CSV table of C-alpha atoms (C1' of nucleotides) in Angstrom, one decimal:
chain,number,residue,atom,x,y,z
U,1,UNK,CA,0.0,0.1,0.2
U,2,UNK,CA,1.2,3.7,-1.0
U,3,UNK,CA,0.9,6.8,0.5
U,4,UNK,CA,-2.3,7.5,2.3
U,5,UNK,CA,-3.8,10.7,3.6
U,6,UNK,CA,-3.4,12.0,6.9
U,7,UNK,CA,-7.2,12.1,8.0
U,8,UNK,CA,-6.4,12.7,11.5
U,9,UNK,CA,-6.5,16.7,11.1
U,10,UNK,CA,-9.2,16.3,8.7
U,11,UNK,CA,-7.3,19.4,7.5
U,12,UNK,CA,-8.0,19.0,3.7
U,13,UNK,CA,-10.1,21.0,1.4
U,14,UNK,CA,-13.1,18.6,2.1
U,15,UNK,CA,-13.0,19.6,5.6
U,16,UNK,CA,-13.3,23.5,4.8
U,17,UNK,CA,-15.9,22.7,1.8
U,18,UNK,CA,-18.2,20.9,4.4
U,19,UNK,CA,-17.9,23.5,6.9
U,20,UNK,CA,-19.2,25.9,4.5
U,21,UNK,CA,-21.8,24.0,2.5
U,22,UNK,CA,-22.2,20.8,4.8
U,23,UNK,CA,-25.2,21.6,6.6
U,24,UNK,CA,-28.7,20.7,6.0
U,25,UNK,CA,-30.5,23.3,3.3
U,26,UNK,CA,-26.8,25.0,2.2
U,27,UNK,CA,-26.6,22.8,-1.3
U,28,UNK,CA,-30.2,23.2,-1.9
U,29,UNK,CA,-30.2,27.1,-1.4
U,30,UNK,CA,-27.2,27.2,-3.6
U,31,UNK,CA,-29.1,25.1,-6.3
U,32,UNK,CA,-31.9,27.9,-6.1
U,33,UNK,CA,-29.3,30.6,-6.1
U,34,UNK,CA,-28.0,29.0,-9.5
U,35,UNK,CA,-31.4,29.4,-10.8
U,36,UNK,CA,-31.8,32.9,-10.2
U,37,UNK,CA,-33.4,33.4,-7.0
U,38,UNK,CA,-32.2,36.0,-5.0
U,39,UNK,CA,-34.7,37.1,-2.5
U,40,UNK,CA,-35.5,35.8,1.1
U,41,UNK,CA,-39.0,35.0,0.4
U,42,UNK,CA,-38.3,33.3,-2.9
U,43,UNK,CA,-35.8,30.7,-1.3
U,44,UNK,CA,-38.3,30.5,1.5
U,45,UNK,CA,-41.3,29.7,-0.9
U,46,UNK,CA,-39.6,27.6,-3.4
U,47,UNK,CA,-37.9,25.5,-0.6
U,48,UNK,CA,-39.9,25.2,2.2
U,49,UNK,CA,-37.7,25.7,4.4
U,50,UNK,CA,-38.2,27.2,8.0
U,51,UNK,CA,-37.3,31.0,8.2
U,52,UNK,CA,-34.8,31.1,10.6
U,53,UNK,CA,-32.9,28.0,9.3
U,54,UNK,CA,-32.9,30.1,6.0
U,55,UNK,CA,-31.7,33.1,7.7
U,56,UNK,CA,-29.1,31.3,9.5
U,57,UNK,CA,-28.0,29.5,6.2
U,58,UNK,CA,-28.0,32.6,4.1
U,59,UNK,CA,-25.8,34.9,6.5
U,60,UNK,CA,-23.2,31.7,7.0
U,61,UNK,CA,-23.1,31.3,3.3
U,62,UNK,CA,-22.5,35.3,3.0
U,63,UNK,CA,-20.2,35.1,5.9
U,64,UNK,CA,-18.0,32.6,4.0
U,65,UNK,CA,-17.9,34.5,0.8
U,66,UNK,CA,-20.5,32.3,-1.1
U,67,UNK,CA,-23.3,34.9,-1.2
U,68,UNK,CA,-23.2,38.6,-1.4
U,69,UNK,CA,-26.0,40.3,0.2
U,70,UNK,CA,-27.0,43.8,-1.0
U,71,UNK,CA,-30.0,46.0,-0.3
U,72,UNK,CA,-31.8,46.2,-3.5
U,73,UNK,CA,-31.7,49.9,-4.9
U,74,UNK,CA,-35.3,49.9,-6.2
U,75,UNK,CA,-36.8,49.0,-3.2
U,76,UNK,CA,-34.9,49.2,0.2
U,77,UNK,CA,-37.1,46.6,1.9
U,78,UNK,CA,-35.6,43.9,-0.3
U,79,UNK,CA,-32.3,42.4,-0.1
U,80,UNK,CA,-30.6,40.6,-2.8
U,81,UNK,CA,-28.3,37.1,-2.6
U,82,UNK,CA,-26.4,37.0,-5.2
U,83,UNK,CA,-23.4,34.2,-6.0
U,84,UNK,CA,-20.1,35.3,-5.8
U,85,UNK,CA,-17.1,34.0,-7.7
U,86,UNK,CA,-16.4,31.6,-5.1
U,87,UNK,CA,-20.3,30.6,-4.8
U,88,UNK,CA,-20.1,30.0,-8.8
U,89,UNK,CA,-17.2,27.9,-8.3
U,90,UNK,CA,-19.5,25.3,-6.5
U,91,UNK,CA,-21.1,24.2,-9.8
U,92,UNK,CA,-18.9,21.4,-10.8
U,93,UNK,CA,-19.0,19.9,-7.3
U,94,UNK,CA,-23.2,20.6,-7.6
U,95,UNK,CA,-23.3,19.2,-10.7
U,96,UNK,CA,-21.2,16.2,-9.8
U,97,UNK,CA,-23.6,15.4,-6.8
U,98,UNK,CA,-26.4,16.2,-8.8
U,99,UNK,CA,-25.4,13.6,-11.6
U,100,UNK,CA,-24.8,11.0,-9.0
U,101,UNK,CA,-28.1,11.3,-7.6
U,102,UNK,CA,-29.8,11.1,-10.8
U,103,UNK,CA,-28.2,8.1,-11.9
U,104,UNK,CA,-28.3,6.1,-8.9
U,105,UNK,CA,-32.2,7.9,-7.8
U,106,UNK,CA,-35.1,5.2,-8.0
U,107,UNK,CA,-37.4,8.0,-9.1
U,108,UNK,CA,-35.7,10.6,-11.5
U,109,UNK,CA,-37.2,13.5,-13.4
U,110,UNK,CA,-35.0,14.1,-16.0
U,111,UNK,CA,-37.3,16.7,-17.7
U,112,UNK,CA,-34.8,19.3,-17.9
U,113,UNK,CA,-31.6,18.6,-18.6
U,114,UNK,CA,-28.2,21.0,-18.6
U,115,UNK,CA,-27.3,22.1,-21.8
U,116,UNK,CA,-24.7,24.0,-23.7
U,117,UNK,CA,-26.4,26.9,-24.8
U,118,UNK,CA,-24.6,27.5,-27.9
U,119,UNK,CA,-25.7,24.5,-29.6
U,120,UNK,CA,-27.9,23.0,-26.9
U,121,UNK,CA,-26.4,19.8,-26.1
U,122,UNK,CA,-26.1,18.2,-22.8
U,123,UNK,CA,-23.1,18.6,-21.0
U,124,UNK,CA,-20.7,15.8,-20.2
U,125,UNK,CA,-20.7,13.6,-17.1
U,126,UNK,CA,-18.4,14.9,-14.7
U,127,UNK,CA,-15.1,12.9,-14.0
U,128,UNK,CA,-11.8,13.1,-13.4
U,129,UNK,CA,-9.4,13.6,-15.9
U,130,UNK,CA,-5.7,13.3,-16.4
U,131,UNK,CA,-3.5,16.2,-17.3
U,132,UNK,CA,-3.9,15.0,-20.7
U,133,UNK,CA,-7.6,14.6,-20.8
U,134,UNK,CA,-7.6,10.9,-20.2
U,135,UNK,CA,-10.8,9.9,-18.2
U,136,UNK,CA,-9.4,8.2,-14.8
U,137,UNK,CA,-10.7,5.9,-12.3
U,138,UNK,CA,-10.1,5.6,-9.0
U,139,UNK,CA,-7.7,2.6,-9.6
U,140,UNK,CA,-5.6,4.5,-11.7
U,141,UNK,CA,-5.5,7.5,-9.1
U,142,UNK,CA,-2.7,7.8,-6.1
U,143,UNK,CA,-1.4,10.3,-3.6
U,144,UNK,CA,1.7,11.9,-4.1
U,145,UNK,CA,4.0,14.2,-2.0
U,146,UNK,CA,4.5,17.7,-4.2
U,147,UNK,CA,8.2,17.2,-4.4
U,148,UNK,CA,7.9,13.7,-5.8
U,149,UNK,CA,5.4,14.8,-8.7
U,150,UNK,CA,5.9,13.3,-11.9
U,151,UNK,CA,7.0,10.1,-10.8
U,152,UNK,CA,4.7,7.4,-11.0
U,153,UNK,CA,2.8,5.8,-8.0
U,154,UNK,CA,2.3,2.4,-7.3
U,155,UNK,CA,-1.6,1.8,-6.3
U,156,UNK,CA,-2.4,2.9,-2.9
U,157,UNK,CA,-4.5,0.3,-1.5
U,158,UNK,CA,-6.5,-2.9,-2.8
U,159,UNK,CA,-9.5,-1.8,-4.0
U,160,UNK,CA,-11.0,-4.0,-6.7
U,161,UNK,CA,-7.8,-5.7,-7.0
U,162,UNK,CA,-8.3,-9.4,-5.6
U,163,UNK,CA,-4.2,-9.9,-5.1
U,164,UNK,CA,-4.2,-8.9,-1.9
U,165,UNK,CA,-5.7,-11.2,0.8
X,1,UNK,CA,-35.1,34.4,-18.9
X,2,UNK,CA,-35.3,31.0,-20.3
X,3,UNK,CA,-36.4,27.8,-18.6
X,4,UNK,CA,-35.6,27.5,-14.9
X,5,UNK,CA,-35.6,24.1,-13.0
X,6,UNK,CA,-38.5,23.4,-11.0
X,7,UNK,CA,-37.5,23.5,-7.5
X,8,UNK,CA,-40.6,23.1,-5.9
X,9,UNK,CA,-40.7,19.4,-5.7
X,10,UNK,CA,-37.0,19.3,-5.0
X,11,UNK,CA,-37.0,16.2,-7.1
X,12,UNK,CA,-33.7,16.6,-8.7
X,13,UNK,CA,-31.0,14.0,-8.1
X,14,UNK,CA,-29.5,16.7,-6.1
X,15,UNK,CA,-32.3,15.9,-3.2
X,16,UNK,CA,-31.7,12.0,-3.7
X,17,UNK,CA,-27.6,12.6,-3.2
X,18,UNK,CA,-28.3,14.6,-0.2
X,19,UNK,CA,-30.4,12.2,1.5
X,20,UNK,CA,-27.6,9.8,1.2
X,21,UNK,CA,-24.7,11.8,1.8
X,22,UNK,CA,-26.0,15.0,3.0
X,23,UNK,CA,-25.5,14.6,6.8
X,24,UNK,CA,-22.7,15.5,9.0
X,25,UNK,CA,-19.8,12.9,8.5
X,26,UNK,CA,-21.2,11.5,5.6
X,27,UNK,CA,-18.4,12.8,3.3
X,28,UNK,CA,-15.5,12.4,6.1
X,29,UNK,CA,-16.4,8.5,6.3
X,30,UNK,CA,-16.5,8.4,2.4
X,31,UNK,CA,-12.9,10.1,2.3
X,32,UNK,CA,-11.7,7.8,4.8
X,33,UNK,CA,-13.2,4.8,3.0
X,34,UNK,CA,-11.4,5.9,0.0
X,35,UNK,CA,-8.4,6.0,1.5
X,36,UNK,CA,-8.5,2.6,2.4
X,37,UNK,CA,-9.9,2.2,5.6
X,38,UNK,CA,-12.7,-0.5,5.9
X,39,UNK,CA,-13.0,-1.2,10.0
X,40,UNK,CA,-15.2,0.6,12.5
X,41,UNK,CA,-12.7,1.1,14.8
X,42,UNK,CA,-10.4,2.5,11.9
X,43,UNK,CA,-13.0,5.0,11.3
X,44,UNK,CA,-13.7,5.7,14.8
X,45,UNK,CA,-9.9,6.5,15.5
X,46,UNK,CA,-9.4,8.4,12.5
X,47,UNK,CA,-12.1,10.5,12.4
X,48,UNK,CA,-12.7,10.9,16.1
X,49,UNK,CA,-16.7,10.8,15.6
X,50,UNK,CA,-18.8,9.4,18.3
X,51,UNK,CA,-19.5,5.9,18.0
X,52,UNK,CA,-23.2,5.7,17.7
X,53,UNK,CA,-23.2,8.4,14.7
X,54,UNK,CA,-20.6,6.2,13.2
X,55,UNK,CA,-22.4,3.1,13.3
X,56,UNK,CA,-25.6,5.1,12.4
X,57,UNK,CA,-23.9,6.7,9.2
X,58,UNK,CA,-22.2,3.2,8.1
X,59,UNK,CA,-25.8,1.6,8.4
X,60,UNK,CA,-27.2,4.5,6.4
X,61,UNK,CA,-24.3,4.3,4.0
X,62,UNK,CA,-25.2,0.5,3.4
X,63,UNK,CA,-28.6,0.6,3.3
X,64,UNK,CA,-28.3,3.2,0.3
X,65,UNK,CA,-25.7,0.8,-1.8
X,66,UNK,CA,-22.7,3.2,-1.1
X,67,UNK,CA,-20.6,0.9,1.2
X,68,UNK,CA,-21.1,-2.9,1.6
X,69,UNK,CA,-20.6,-4.7,4.8
X,70,UNK,CA,-19.0,-8.0,5.2
X,71,UNK,CA,-18.1,-9.9,7.8
X,72,UNK,CA,-14.4,-10.5,7.7
X,73,UNK,CA,-13.5,-14.2,7.0
X,74,UNK,CA,-10.1,-14.5,8.8
X,75,UNK,CA,-11.7,-12.7,12.0
X,76,UNK,CA,-15.1,-13.0,12.6
X,77,UNK,CA,-15.0,-10.0,15.1
X,78,UNK,CA,-14.2,-8.2,12.4
X,79,UNK,CA,-16.4,-6.2,10.1
X,80,UNK,CA,-15.4,-5.0,6.4
X,81,UNK,CA,-17.0,-1.8,4.9
X,82,UNK,CA,-16.0,-1.3,1.6
X,83,UNK,CA,-17.0,0.8,-1.4
X,84,UNK,CA,-19.4,-0.2,-4.0
X,85,UNK,CA,-19.5,0.6,-7.6
X,86,UNK,CA,-21.9,3.3,-6.5
X,87,UNK,CA,-19.9,4.6,-3.8
X,88,UNK,CA,-16.8,5.2,-5.9
X,89,UNK,CA,-19.2,6.7,-8.4
X,90,UNK,CA,-19.1,9.8,-5.8
X,91,UNK,CA,-15.0,10.4,-6.3
X,92,UNK,CA,-15.8,13.1,-8.7
X,93,UNK,CA,-18.2,14.8,-6.4
X,94,UNK,CA,-16.0,14.6,-3.5
X,95,UNK,CA,-12.9,15.5,-5.4
X,96,UNK,CA,-14.8,18.4,-6.7
X,97,UNK,CA,-16.1,19.5,-3.3
X,98,UNK,CA,-12.4,19.0,-2.1
X,99,UNK,CA,-10.7,20.8,-4.9
X,100,UNK,CA,-13.0,23.6,-4.1
X,101,UNK,CA,-12.3,23.4,-0.7
X,102,UNK,CA,-8.8,23.8,-1.4
X,103,UNK,CA,-8.9,26.6,-3.3
X,104,UNK,CA,-10.9,29.0,-0.9
X,105,UNK,CA,-9.8,28.0,2.4
X,106,UNK,CA,-7.4,30.0,4.5
X,107,UNK,CA,-5.2,27.3,5.7
X,108,UNK,CA,-4.6,24.6,3.5
X,109,UNK,CA,-2.2,21.8,3.6
X,110,UNK,CA,-1.4,20.7,0.0
X,111,UNK,CA,1.1,18.5,1.5
X,112,UNK,CA,-0.5,15.1,-0.9
X,113,UNK,CA,-1.9,15.6,-4.1
X,114,UNK,CA,-3.9,13.5,-6.3
X,115,UNK,CA,-2.4,12.1,-9.2
X,116,UNK,CA,-2.4,9.8,-12.3
X,117,UNK,CA,-0.5,6.9,-10.8
X,118,UNK,CA,1.0,6.0,-14.5
X,119,UNK,CA,2.9,9.1,-14.5
X,120,UNK,CA,2.8,10.7,-11.4
X,121,UNK,CA,1.0,14.1,-13.0
X,122,UNK,CA,-1.5,15.8,-11.0
X,123,UNK,CA,-5.5,15.2,-12.2
X,124,UNK,CA,-7.4,18.0,-13.9
X,125,UNK,CA,-9.3,20.7,-11.7
X,126,UNK,CA,-12.9,19.1,-12.3
X,127,UNK,CA,-14.8,21.8,-14.6
X,128,UNK,CA,-17.9,21.0,-16.8
X,129,UNK,CA,-17.6,20.3,-20.3
X,130,UNK,CA,-19.1,20.2,-23.6
X,131,UNK,CA,-20.0,17.4,-25.2
X,132,UNK,CA,-16.7,18.1,-27.2
X,133,UNK,CA,-14.6,18.6,-24.5
X,134,UNK,CA,-14.6,22.6,-24.4
X,135,UNK,CA,-14.8,23.8,-20.8
X,136,UNK,CA,-17.8,25.7,-19.9
X,137,UNK,CA,-18.6,28.3,-17.4
X,138,UNK,CA,-22.1,29.1,-15.5
X,139,UNK,CA,-22.8,31.7,-18.3
X,140,UNK,CA,-22.8,29.4,-21.0
X,141,UNK,CA,-25.2,27.0,-19.6
X,142,UNK,CA,-28.9,26.5,-20.0
X,143,UNK,CA,-31.5,24.1,-19.0
X,144,UNK,CA,-33.7,22.4,-21.9
X,145,UNK,CA,-36.0,19.8,-22.2
X,146,UNK,CA,-35.1,16.6,-23.5
X,147,UNK,CA,-37.3,16.6,-26.8
X,148,UNK,CA,-35.7,20.0,-27.7
X,149,UNK,CA,-32.1,19.0,-27.0
X,150,UNK,CA,-29.8,20.0,-29.9
X,151,UNK,CA,-31.6,23.9,-30.2
X,152,UNK,CA,-29.3,26.5,-28.6
X,153,UNK,CA,-30.8,28.3,-25.5
X,154,UNK,CA,-30.8,32.0,-24.6
X,155,UNK,CA,-29.4,32.8,-21.4
X,156,UNK,CA,-31.9,31.9,-18.5
X,157,UNK,CA,-30.7,34.6,-16.3
X,158,UNK,CA,-29.0,37.7,-15.6
X,159,UNK,CA,-25.9,36.5,-13.7
X,160,UNK,CA,-23.1,38.2,-14.2
X,161,UNK,CA,-24.6,40.0,-17.3
X,162,UNK,CA,-25.1,43.6,-16.5
X,163,UNK,CA,-27.5,44.4,-19.5
X,164,UNK,CA,-30.3,43.5,-17.3
X,165,UNK,CA,-31.4,46.2,-14.7
R,1,DA,C1',-11.7,-20.0,31.9
R,2,DA,C1',-10.1,-15.5,32.0
R,3,DT,C1',-8.9,-12.1,29.2
R,4,DA,C1',-9.2,-8.8,25.2
R,5,DA,C1',-10.8,-6.6,20.8
R,6,DG,C1',-14.0,-5.4,17.6
R,7,DG,C1',-18.7,-3.6,16.6
R,8,DG,C1',-22.0,-2.1,18.1
R,9,DT,C1',-26.5,-0.5,21.4
R,10,DT,C1',-28.1,2.2,25.7
R,11,DG,C1',-29.0,6.6,28.3
R,12,DC,C1',-28.3,10.6,29.1
R,13,DT,C1',-27.0,16.0,28.0
R,14,DA,C1',-26.0,19.5,25.0
R,15,DA,C1',-26.9,21.5,20.4
R,16,DT,C1',-29.6,21.9,16.3
R,17,DC,C1',-34.1,21.8,13.8
R,18,DG,C1',-38.7,23.4,12.4
R,19,DA,C1',-43.3,25.8,12.8
R,20,DA,C1',-45.8,29.8,13.7
R,21,DA,C1',-45.9,34.0,16.2
R,22,DC,C1',-43.9,38.6,16.6
R,23,DT,C1',-41.0,42.4,15.1
R,24,DT,C1',-38.8,46.0,12.5
R,25,DA,C1',-38.3,49.1,8.3
R,26,DG,C1',-39.7,50.7,3.8
R,27,DA,C1',-43.1,51.2,0.3
R,28,DC,C1',-48.4,51.9,-0.7
R,29,DT,C1',-53.1,54.3,-0.2
R,30,DT,C1',-56.3,57.2,0.8
D,1,DA,C1',-50.6,61.2,8.5
D,2,DA,C1',-52.8,56.9,9.7
D,3,DG,C1',-53.4,52.5,8.2
D,4,DT,C1',-52.2,48.7,5.4
D,5,DC,C1',-48.6,45.5,3.2
D,6,DT,C1',-44.6,43.3,1.9
D,7,DA,C1',-39.9,41.9,3.0
D,8,DA,C1',-36.9,40.3,5.9
D,9,DG,C1',-35.6,38.8,9.6
D,10,DT,C1',-36.0,37.3,15.2
D,11,DT,C1',-38.1,34.6,19.1
D,12,DT,C1',-39.9,31.3,21.2
D,13,DC,C1',-40.8,26.7,22.3
D,14,DG,C1',-41.4,21.7,21.2
D,15,DA,C1',-39.3,17.6,18.3
D,16,DT,C1',-34.8,15.7,16.5
D,17,DT,C1',-30.3,14.9,16.2
D,18,DA,C1',-25.7,15.0,17.8
D,19,DG,C1',-22.2,13.6,21.2
D,20,DC,C1',-19.9,11.4,25.1
D,21,DA,C1',-19.7,7.7,28.4
D,22,DA,C1',-20.7,3.4,29.9
D,23,DC,C1',-22.6,-1.1,28.9
D,24,DC,C1',-23.1,-5.3,26.2
D,25,DC,C1',-22.0,-9.4,22.9
D,26,DT,C1',-19.9,-12.3,19.9
D,27,DT,C1',-15.2,-13.9,18.8
D,28,DA,C1',-10.7,-14.4,19.4
D,29,DT,C1',-6.3,-14.9,22.3
D,30,DT,C1',-3.7,-17.1,26.7
DNA sequence: AATAAGGGTTGCTAATCGAAACTTAGACTT
DNA sequence: AAGTCTAAGTTTCGATTAGCAACCCTTATT
């Protein structure tokens, strides 16, 4: 077995991502934001989320720079929550999660498909690619220290390779 | 504004994915599993998670087919939790999340990098691609009904296009 | 038989969620 | 200017859930 991640500190990017987006409604709020919703009432009605939780989540997402909160110019009662660049950067993660869910859900409504708007063709299923664009599966991946990048790695564990009893 | 997803029912794959993986420790358990951990005590010690919660999460992930629970042959006290194909399918989502977290975390320890083990080169940052492989940003995407696939879409909202006050 | 290890379950407390009522500030009407 | 309405939250309080510690059951090991 090759190199293994240090899980102890939990200190990889995943922990940070989960800290920001790991709570119950965060991803659904994000999805709503990607669909153009930006007012408190819109989120509240579309998601059916409790108002205090919504308030809490929006505040946290603003605090972490995923959303930007700006009082509305035209009507000062209203507030706009809009995705920042950081928030927009979550699209691949959300889509990957969504594609996984669609693939494995019992009931699924593929009544809308995400497409390239230039030609209307569906986007690809999100996957992991090597630097040259080859699609990579888990058994073709390994962990490497930054100083040894560029040197091949033997497989780091025995997943799906029966040869190690 | 073009087509918008029906958010009401929450019935997209994202809901299903979150139902399976949306709880507090699920993704960290998944990460540990990807790192080769497969015993209860290993998860418990590495993650520092409470035993009842761990038990609960593992059971749920097994129930949803992300992990497979098999009593160990050699030592009947032990149980092995291993990723199924469905579980392995979460890797792109997890990596996308992780890459996002690494990009935006204040403190970050890039002491290990995920590489293609054939040549030791880092994998690409996960992104969304058109059918021909072009990288796509949010403003180049749109929702389309299955019957109209192949016909271009006008942009569905005004994110980052100042032209719609 | 005695001891220990692996994989849980049970009780109990602290934190979090959720529904509904309440508050505050800004528009809109008359 | 008073009254009403709307948007965006807070507060309150009962219902869940997380987390800790201790206990239990089965299977090795000595």
